XYZ file of C-alpha atoms in Angstrom:
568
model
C -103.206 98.527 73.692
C -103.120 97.519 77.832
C -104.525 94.709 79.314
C -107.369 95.770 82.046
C -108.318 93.091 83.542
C -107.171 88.921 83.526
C -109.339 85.868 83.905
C -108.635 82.477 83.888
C -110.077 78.770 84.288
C -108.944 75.225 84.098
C -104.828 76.480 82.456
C -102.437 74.045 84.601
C -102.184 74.914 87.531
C -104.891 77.575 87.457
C -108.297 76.400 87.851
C -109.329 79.948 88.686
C -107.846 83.175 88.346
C -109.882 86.884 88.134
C -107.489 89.736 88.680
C -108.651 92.882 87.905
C -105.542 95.068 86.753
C -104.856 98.576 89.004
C -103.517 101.534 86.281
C -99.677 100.997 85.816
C -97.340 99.613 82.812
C -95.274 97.472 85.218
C -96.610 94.521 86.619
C -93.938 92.113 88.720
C -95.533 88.983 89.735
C -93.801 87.662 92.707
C -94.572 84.693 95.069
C -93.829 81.080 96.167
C -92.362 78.778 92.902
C -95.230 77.104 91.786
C -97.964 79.623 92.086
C -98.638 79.847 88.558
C -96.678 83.391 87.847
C -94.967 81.715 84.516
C -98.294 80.058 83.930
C -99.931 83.692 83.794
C -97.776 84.987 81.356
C -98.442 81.654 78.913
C -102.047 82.464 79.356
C -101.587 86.474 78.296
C -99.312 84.762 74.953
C -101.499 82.283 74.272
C -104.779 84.810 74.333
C -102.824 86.864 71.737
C -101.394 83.835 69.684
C -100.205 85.740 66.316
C -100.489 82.528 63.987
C -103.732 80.237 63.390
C -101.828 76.663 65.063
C -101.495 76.867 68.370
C -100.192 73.727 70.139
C -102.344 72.177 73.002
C -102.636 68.876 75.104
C -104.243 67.285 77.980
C -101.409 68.449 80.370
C -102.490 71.831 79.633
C -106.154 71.315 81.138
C -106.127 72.336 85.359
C -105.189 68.572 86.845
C -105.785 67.126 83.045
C -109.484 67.075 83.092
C -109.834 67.601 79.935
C -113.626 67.897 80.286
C -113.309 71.484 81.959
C -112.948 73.458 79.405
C -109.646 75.539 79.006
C -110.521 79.219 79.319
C -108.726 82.686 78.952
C -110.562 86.263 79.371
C -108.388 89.049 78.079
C -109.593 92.406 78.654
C -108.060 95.198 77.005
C -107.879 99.167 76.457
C -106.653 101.631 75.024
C -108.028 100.256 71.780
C -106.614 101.553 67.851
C -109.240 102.840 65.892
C -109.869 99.826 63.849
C -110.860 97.646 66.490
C -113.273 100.304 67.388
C -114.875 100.269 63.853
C -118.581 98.763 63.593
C -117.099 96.123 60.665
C -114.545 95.033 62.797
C -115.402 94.525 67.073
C -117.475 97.879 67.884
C -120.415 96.085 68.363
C -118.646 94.235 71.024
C -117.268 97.348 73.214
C -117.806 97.370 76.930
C -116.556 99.665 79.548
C -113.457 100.161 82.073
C -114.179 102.243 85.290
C -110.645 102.714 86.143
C -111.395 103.922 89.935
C -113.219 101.251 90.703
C -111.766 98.675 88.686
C -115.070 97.387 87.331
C -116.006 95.967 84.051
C -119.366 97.574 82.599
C -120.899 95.555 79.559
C -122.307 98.334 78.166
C -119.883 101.337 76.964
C -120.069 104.548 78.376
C -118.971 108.376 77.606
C -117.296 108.280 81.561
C -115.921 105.150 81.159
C -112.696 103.326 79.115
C -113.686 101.543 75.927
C -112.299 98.223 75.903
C -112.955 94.942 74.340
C -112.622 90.953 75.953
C -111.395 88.322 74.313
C -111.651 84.779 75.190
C -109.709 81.726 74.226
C -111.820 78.514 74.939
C -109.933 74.735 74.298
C -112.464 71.875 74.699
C -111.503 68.174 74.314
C -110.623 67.966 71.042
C -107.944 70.936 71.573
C -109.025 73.071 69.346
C -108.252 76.937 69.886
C -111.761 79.328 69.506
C -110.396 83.420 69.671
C -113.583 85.206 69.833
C -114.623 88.714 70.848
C -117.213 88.927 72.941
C -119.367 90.925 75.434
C -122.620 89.800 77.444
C -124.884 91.179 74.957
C -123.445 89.110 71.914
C -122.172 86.395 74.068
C -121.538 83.645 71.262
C -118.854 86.986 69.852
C -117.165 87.665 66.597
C -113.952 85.511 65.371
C -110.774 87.323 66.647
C -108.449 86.541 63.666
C -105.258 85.912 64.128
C -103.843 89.110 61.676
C -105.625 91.176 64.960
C -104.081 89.077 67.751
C -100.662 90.166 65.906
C -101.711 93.350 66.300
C -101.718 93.277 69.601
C -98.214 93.056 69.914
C -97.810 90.564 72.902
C -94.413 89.247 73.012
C -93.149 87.138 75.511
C -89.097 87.176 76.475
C -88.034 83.816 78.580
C -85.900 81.292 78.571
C -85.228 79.955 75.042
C -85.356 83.302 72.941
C -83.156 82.072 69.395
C -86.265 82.503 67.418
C -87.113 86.125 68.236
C -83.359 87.405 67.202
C -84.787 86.307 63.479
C -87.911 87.341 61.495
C -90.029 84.253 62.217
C -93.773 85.148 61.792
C -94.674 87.487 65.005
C -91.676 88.608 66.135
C -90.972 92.281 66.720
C -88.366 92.229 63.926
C -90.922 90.698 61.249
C -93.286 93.480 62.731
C -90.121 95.938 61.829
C -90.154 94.633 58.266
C -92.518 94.189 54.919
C -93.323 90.587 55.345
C -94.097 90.604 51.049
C -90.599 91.883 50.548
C -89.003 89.787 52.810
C -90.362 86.406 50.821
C -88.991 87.993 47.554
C -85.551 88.490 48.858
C -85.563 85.182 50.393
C -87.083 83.495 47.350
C -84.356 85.397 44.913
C -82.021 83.824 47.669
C -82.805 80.139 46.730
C -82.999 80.810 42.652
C -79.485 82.222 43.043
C -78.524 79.161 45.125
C -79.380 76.987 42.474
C -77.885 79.036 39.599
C -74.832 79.080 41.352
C -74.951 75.070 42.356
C -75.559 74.674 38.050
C -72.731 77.008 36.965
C -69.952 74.882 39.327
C -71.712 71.152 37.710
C -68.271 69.509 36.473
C -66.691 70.248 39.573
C -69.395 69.752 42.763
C -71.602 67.707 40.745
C -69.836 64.801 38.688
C -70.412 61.892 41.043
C -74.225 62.947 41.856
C -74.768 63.399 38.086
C -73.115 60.042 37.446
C -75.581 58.686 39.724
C -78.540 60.344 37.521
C -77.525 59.403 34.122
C -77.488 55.322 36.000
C -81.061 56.352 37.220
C -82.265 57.505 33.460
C -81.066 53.941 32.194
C -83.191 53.028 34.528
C -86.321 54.699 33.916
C -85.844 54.100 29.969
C -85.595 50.306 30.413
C -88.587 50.327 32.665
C -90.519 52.430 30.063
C -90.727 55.878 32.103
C -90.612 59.029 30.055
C -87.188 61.139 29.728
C -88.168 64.547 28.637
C -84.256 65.799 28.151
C -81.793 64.542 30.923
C -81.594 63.242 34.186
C -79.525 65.572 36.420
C -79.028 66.049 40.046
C -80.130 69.645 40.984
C -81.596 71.495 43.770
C -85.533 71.080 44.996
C -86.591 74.523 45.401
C -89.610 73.238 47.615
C -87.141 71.647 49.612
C -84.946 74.030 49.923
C -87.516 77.032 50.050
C -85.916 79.374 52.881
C -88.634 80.815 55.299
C -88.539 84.487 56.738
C -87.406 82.542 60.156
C -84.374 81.824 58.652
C -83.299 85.409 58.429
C -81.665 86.353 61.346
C -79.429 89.192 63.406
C -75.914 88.736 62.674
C -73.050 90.868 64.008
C -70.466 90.364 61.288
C -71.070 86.526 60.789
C -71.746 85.526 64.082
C -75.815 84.953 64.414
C -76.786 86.920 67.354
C -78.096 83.917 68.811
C -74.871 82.861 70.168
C -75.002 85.582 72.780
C -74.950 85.199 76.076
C -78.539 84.156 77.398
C -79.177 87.703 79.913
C -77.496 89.724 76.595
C -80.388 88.150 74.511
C -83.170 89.039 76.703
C -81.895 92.477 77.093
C -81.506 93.395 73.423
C -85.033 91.518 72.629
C -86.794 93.828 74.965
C -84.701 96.963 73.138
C -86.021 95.440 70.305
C -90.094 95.083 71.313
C -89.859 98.778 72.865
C -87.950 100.606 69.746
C -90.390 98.757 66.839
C -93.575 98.970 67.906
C -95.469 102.427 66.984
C -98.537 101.498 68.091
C -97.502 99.798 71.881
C -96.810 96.646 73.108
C -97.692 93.889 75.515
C -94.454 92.743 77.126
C -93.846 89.026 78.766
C -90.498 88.730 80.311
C -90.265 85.613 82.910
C -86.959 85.444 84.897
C -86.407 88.677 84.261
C -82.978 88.000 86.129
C -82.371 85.053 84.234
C -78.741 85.333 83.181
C -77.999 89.040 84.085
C -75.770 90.498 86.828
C -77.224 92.680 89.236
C -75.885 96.139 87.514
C -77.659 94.725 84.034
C -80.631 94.042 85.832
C -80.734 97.501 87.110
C -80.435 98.743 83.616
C -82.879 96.796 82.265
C -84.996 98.010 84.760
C -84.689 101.600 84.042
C -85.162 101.031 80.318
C -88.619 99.074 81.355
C -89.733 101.789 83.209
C -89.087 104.765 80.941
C -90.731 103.080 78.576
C -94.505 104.394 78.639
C -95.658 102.768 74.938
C -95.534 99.498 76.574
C -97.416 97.695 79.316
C -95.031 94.913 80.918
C -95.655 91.779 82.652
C -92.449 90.453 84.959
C -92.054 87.513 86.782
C -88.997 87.070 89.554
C -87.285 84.871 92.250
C -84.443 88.004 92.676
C -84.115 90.023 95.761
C -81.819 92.690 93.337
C -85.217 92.986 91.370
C -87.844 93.453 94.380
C -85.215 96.020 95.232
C -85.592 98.030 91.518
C -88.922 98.219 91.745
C -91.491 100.142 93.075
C -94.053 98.934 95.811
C -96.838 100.083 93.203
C -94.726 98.093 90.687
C -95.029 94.673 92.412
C -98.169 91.720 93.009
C -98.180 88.628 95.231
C -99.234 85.904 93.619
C -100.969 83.103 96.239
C -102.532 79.779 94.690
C -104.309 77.354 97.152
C -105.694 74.491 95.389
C -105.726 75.446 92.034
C -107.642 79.156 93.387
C -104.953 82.126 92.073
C -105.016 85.696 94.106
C -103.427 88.562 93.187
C -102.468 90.811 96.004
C -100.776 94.742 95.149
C -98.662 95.814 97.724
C -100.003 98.889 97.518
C -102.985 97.057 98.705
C -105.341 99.167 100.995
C -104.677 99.315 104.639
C -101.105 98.867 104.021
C -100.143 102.338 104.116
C -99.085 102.244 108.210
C -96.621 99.178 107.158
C -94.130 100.685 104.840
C -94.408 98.086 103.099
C -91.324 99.539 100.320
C -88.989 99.800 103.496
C -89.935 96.113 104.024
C -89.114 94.638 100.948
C -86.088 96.295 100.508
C -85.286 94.971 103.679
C -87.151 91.849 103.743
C -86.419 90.803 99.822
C -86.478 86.822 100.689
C -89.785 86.628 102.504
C -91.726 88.279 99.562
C -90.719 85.075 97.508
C -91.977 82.428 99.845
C -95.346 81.026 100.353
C -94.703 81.141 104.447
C -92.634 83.516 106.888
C -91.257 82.742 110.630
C -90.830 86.471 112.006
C -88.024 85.569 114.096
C -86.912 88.169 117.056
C -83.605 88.642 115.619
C -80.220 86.641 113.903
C -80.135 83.831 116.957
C -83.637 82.680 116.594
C -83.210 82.441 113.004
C -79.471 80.647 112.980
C -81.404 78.235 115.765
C -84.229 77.749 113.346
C -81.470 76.898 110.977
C -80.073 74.052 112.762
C -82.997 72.613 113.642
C -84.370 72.591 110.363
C -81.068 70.641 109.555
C -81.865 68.744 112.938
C -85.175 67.427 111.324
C -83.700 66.584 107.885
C -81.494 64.355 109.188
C -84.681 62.597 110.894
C -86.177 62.488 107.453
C -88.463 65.402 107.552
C -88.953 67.630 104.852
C -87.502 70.643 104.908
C -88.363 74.289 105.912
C -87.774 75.376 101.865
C -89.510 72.198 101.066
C -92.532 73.644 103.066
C -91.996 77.299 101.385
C -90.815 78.959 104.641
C -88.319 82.096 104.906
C -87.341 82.881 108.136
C -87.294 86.732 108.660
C -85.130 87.863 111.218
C -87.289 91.089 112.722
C -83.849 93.307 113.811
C -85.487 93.184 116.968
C -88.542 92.748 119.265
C -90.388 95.943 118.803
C -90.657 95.045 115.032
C -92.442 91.946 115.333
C -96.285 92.554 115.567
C -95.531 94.992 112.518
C -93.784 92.449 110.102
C -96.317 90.200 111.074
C -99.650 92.053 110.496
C -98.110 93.169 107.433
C -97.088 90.066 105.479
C -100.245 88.467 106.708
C -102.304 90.815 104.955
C -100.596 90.475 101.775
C -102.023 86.702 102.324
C -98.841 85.327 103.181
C -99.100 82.333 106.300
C -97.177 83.808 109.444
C -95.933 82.329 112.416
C -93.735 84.006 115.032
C -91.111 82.982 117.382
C -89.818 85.311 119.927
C -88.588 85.813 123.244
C -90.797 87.253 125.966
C -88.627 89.069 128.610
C -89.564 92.494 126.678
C -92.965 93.766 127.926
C -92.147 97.300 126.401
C -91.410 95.983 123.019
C -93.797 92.920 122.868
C -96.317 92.622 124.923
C -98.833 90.132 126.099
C -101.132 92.282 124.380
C -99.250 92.475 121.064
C -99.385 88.557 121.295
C -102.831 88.482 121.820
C -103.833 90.930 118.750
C -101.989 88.446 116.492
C -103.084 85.529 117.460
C -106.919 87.038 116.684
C -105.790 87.390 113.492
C -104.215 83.731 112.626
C -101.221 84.400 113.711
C -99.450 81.478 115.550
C -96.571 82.978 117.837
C -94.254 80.978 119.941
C -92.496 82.945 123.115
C -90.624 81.110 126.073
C -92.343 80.618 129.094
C -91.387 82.277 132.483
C -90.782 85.377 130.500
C -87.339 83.980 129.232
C -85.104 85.293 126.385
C -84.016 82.310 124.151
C -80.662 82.045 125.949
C -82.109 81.529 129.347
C -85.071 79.059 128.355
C -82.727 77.040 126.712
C -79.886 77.050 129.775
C -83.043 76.073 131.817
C -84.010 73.038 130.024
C -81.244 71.691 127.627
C -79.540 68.536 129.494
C -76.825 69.784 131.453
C -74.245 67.985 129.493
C -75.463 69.952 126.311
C -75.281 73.207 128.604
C -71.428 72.505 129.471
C -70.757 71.867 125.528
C -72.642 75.600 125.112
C -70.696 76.968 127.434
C -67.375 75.244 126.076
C -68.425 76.335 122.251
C -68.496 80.219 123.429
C -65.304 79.880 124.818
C -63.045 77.984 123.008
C -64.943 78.559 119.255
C -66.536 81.700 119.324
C -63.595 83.395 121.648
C -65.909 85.149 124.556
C -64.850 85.641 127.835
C -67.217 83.299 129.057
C -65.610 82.226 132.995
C -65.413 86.113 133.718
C -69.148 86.682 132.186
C -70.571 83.795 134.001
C -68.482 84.538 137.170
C -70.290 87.769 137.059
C -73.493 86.890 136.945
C -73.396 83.971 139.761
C -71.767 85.390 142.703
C -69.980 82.863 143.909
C -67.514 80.548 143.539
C -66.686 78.901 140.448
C -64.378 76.601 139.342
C -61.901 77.374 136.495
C -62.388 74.376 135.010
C -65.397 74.418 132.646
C -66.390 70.667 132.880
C -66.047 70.424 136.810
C -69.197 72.960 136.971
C -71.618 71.233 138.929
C -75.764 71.803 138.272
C -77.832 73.805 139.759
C -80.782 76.291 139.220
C -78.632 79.295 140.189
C -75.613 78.540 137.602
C -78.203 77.222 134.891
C -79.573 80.833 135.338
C -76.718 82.679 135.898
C -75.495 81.174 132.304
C -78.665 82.030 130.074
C -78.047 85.412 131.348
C -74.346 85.764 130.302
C -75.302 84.254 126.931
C -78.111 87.005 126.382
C -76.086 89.917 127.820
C -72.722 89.023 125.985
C -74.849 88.221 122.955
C -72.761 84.265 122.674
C -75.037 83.577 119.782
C -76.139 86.615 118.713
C -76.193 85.813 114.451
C -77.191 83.934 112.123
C -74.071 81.489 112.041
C -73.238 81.382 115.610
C -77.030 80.565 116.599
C -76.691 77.835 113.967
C -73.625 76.276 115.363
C -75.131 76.688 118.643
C -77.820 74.193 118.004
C -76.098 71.966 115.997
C -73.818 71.773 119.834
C -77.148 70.615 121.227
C -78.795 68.907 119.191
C -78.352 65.514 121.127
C -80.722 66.725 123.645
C -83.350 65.944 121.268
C -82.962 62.169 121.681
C -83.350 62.667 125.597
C -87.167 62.178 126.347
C -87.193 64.704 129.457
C -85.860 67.389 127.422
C -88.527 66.723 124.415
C -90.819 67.678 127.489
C -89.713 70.869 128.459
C -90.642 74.406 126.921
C -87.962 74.724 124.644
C -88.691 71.395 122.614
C -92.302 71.883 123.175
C -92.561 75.097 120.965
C -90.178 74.280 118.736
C -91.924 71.434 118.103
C -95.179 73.381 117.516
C -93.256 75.913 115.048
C -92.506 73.018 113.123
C -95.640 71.258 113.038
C -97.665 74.634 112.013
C -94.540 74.512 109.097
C -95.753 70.970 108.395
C -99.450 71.315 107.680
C -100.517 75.259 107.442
């Protein structure tokens, strides 16, 4: 069985979800931390809860209200014949157009039987599985022997229990339950035979105890039937299926590694389950090294019995996967979308070439396009910059900065992670007509895209030699030379014509050699990456306590880049 289609209302941090499920068995929910990916998952387990007692509280309702009701819509096809039955949920089938990704009440020959189950929790937090459609909307009880059949297992961070044969994991669903509790219940007779036959020896000071204890009970007139003895409680002792686990010799599988665990349990769900299975795996990364996680990934997706459900924070994983593979999760006030990146109108993006590319900006809730490795090293410091002046920071804010490779590559980045719902800003220089243009600019910012150029038609170099303090220009000029090694008197001799002194800090000021220096710092590319750009404004950054310089272009926008970071 595969899930079709996903609603949700009032689950944590969800107080509305409806994501209607594209054809595909590998679904990689990436986004922003905190948009309610792991939260998803939870929802999917909880829907298909294989035992009667499941565990709720008020910190599960959407902000704790526990007056909105808690509830989970579960669509799902590809139904076994018993579900299909009139005795069991036939009455109850609707119908999956598959093109159009609609949900018919009302089955049809063209269309997908499939049935929806909801999960309601009220106040008093108590679980209601029902199958239902519009027709027979109070539904039919969806017991808990059918959610297990199901098969929904979910893989994340503490895993001990599904390396055993606790009660709905994919090793109990490997083995006769009924001949399991036999074994285990000859287990704790033989433990207690055993216990008796070694008495003198492992028992003499506890049956001491007992004989005191009969004296006892005779004196205070309470029946002896033969002999008080101290022996073994078979109700207390009574060993559960969940206490049967994978060994390897004598060491409990358990102890493995934590990424070896989640590898061999989704081995496990894949090789067991004849009929299919529903697949949760959060982290997926969690604890593997990037060639295991490449492995794993192959094994997911040769595996066509089972419909996974992945959630991620790992560029090496964006990079496995397809583009059809992989949904953007977005959650503004409690309001979840779901965005494929195969979404249409994303075809003239490239949108693969991107992410391979572009891993980190696919994980954050907001991107800076940046023109290239300077603007995003300067962003750098100045995010550091703020910090220090008790801002929050950039990552506090959910910002990557995505350095574009260059100018002609801007608009495209852009438009593209602003349709995937992402929040977009851009900062770039503007003394490239040819590669963006005035009207590249323009078509962005019609479609809510802030985007920050120099005035005058100035690179970044040769805004900021025009309006940095010119003690904070000599200490640029100085870090080129004497840190970053560049030929900087011949490069700036060059470009100004005239005569200059050999000694740095005699330079005097003027418009011409303020000029003539922005344009040896673009053309022998001073600060052209990520680190240098950073160390670069961390050189300059007293010019941010001078209250001229907090007037001029360069302060101006950055200060608007950081404000749009503040409150988009």
């Amino acid at each position: 069985m595969k899930i079709r289609k996903i609603g949700i209302k009032n689950f944590r941090g969800i107080k509305e979800l409806d994501w209607s499920l594209p054809m595909g068995d590998v679904f990689c929910l990436i986004g922003k931390g905190d948009s309610s990916k792991s939260t998803i998952l939870d929802a999917l387990r909880y829907a298909f809860y294989p035992q009667w007692n499941l565990t709720l509280t008020d910190a599960d309702f959407y902000q704790c209200k526990v007056d909105d009701a808690i509830v989970i819509e579960i669509t799902i096809g590809e139904l076994v014949e018993e579900f299909c039955s009139l005795d069991k949920y036939g009455h109850h089938l609707r119908g999956w157009d598959a093109v159009a990704l609609k949900l018919t009440d009302e089955p049809d020959d063209h269309l997908e039987n499939v049935l929806t189950v909801r999960l309601t929790v009220e106040k008093d937090l108590e679980p209601k599985w029902v199958v239902y459609c519009d027709r027979l909307p109070e539904g039919v009880h969806f017991k808990y022997a059918d959610r297990n059949k199901v098969s929904v297992g979910l893989i994340g961070t503490y895993s001990e229990k599904q390396l055993s044969w606790a009660t709905g994991t994919a090793l109990a669903k490997l083995t006769e339950a009924q001949s399991l509790s036999e074994l285990l219940a000859v287990a704790s007779r033989t433990a207690r035979a055993s216990l008796d036959a070694d008495r003198p020896v492992s028992l003499k000071n506890f049956d001491a105890a007992a004989e005191k204890s009969q004296e006892i009970a005779k004196l205070l007139g309470v029946p002896v039937s033969n002999a008080y003895k101290a022996h073994l409680d078979l109700a207390s002792i009574n060993l559960k299926v969940g206490g049967l686990a994978l060994h390897d010799g004598d060491i409990p599988l358990r102890q493995l590694g934590l990424g070896s665990r989640r590898m061999l349990l989704c081995g496990i769900q894949k090789m067991g389950l004849e009929e299919g299975h529903i697949t949760l795996f959060d982290e997926v990364e969690f604890g593997l090294e990037p060639h295991r996680i490449t492995r794993l990934i192959k094994h997911i997706r040769d595996d066509k019995r089972g419909q996974y459900f992945l959630t991620t924070h790992s560029p090496t994983v964006l990079r496995e996967l397809t583009v059809k593979e992989l949904h953007i999760v977005h959650n503004k006030g409690g309001v979840v979308e779901i965005i494929s990146a195969t979404k249409k109108g994303l075809e003239e993006f490239e949108v693969q070439g991107k992410i391979r590319s572009s891993t980190e900006a696919f994980l954050a809730k907001k991107v800076v396009v940046c023109e290239g490795a300077t603007e995003v090293g300067f962003l750098r410091g100045f995010d550091d910059h703020q910090i220090g002046n008790a801002k929050d920071s950039l990552s506090f804010n959910g910002i990557a900065l995505l350095d574009a490779k260059g100018a002609s590559k801007i608009k495209e980045l852009a438009k593209a992670f602003k349709s995937l719902r992402y929040d977009v800003s851009v900062l770039a220089d503007a003394d490239a007509e040819d590669q963006f243009s005035t009207a590249d600019v323009t078509e962005l910012l019609s479609l809510g895209v802030p985007v920050h150029v120099w005035s005058d038609k100035l690179s970044l170099e040769e805004r900021a030699f025009q309006d940095l303090p010119w003690d904070s220009v000599l200490a640029s000029v100085k870090l080129a030379q004497s840190e970053l090694g560049f030929p900087v008197y011949d490069q700036v001799r060059s470009k100004f014509q005239d005569a200059l002194d050999g000694d740095i800090g005699s330079w005097t000021e003027s418009a011409k050699l303020r000029a003539a220096i922005g344009v040896a710092a673009k053309k022998g590319g001073w600060f052209k990456d990520t680190t240098r750009g950073d160390e670069w404004f961390k050189t300059v950054s007293p010019a941010f306590k001078d209250g001229a310089f907090l007037k001029r272009d360069l302060a101006l926008k950055l200060g608007a880049l950081w404000a749009w970071a503040e409150h988009v």
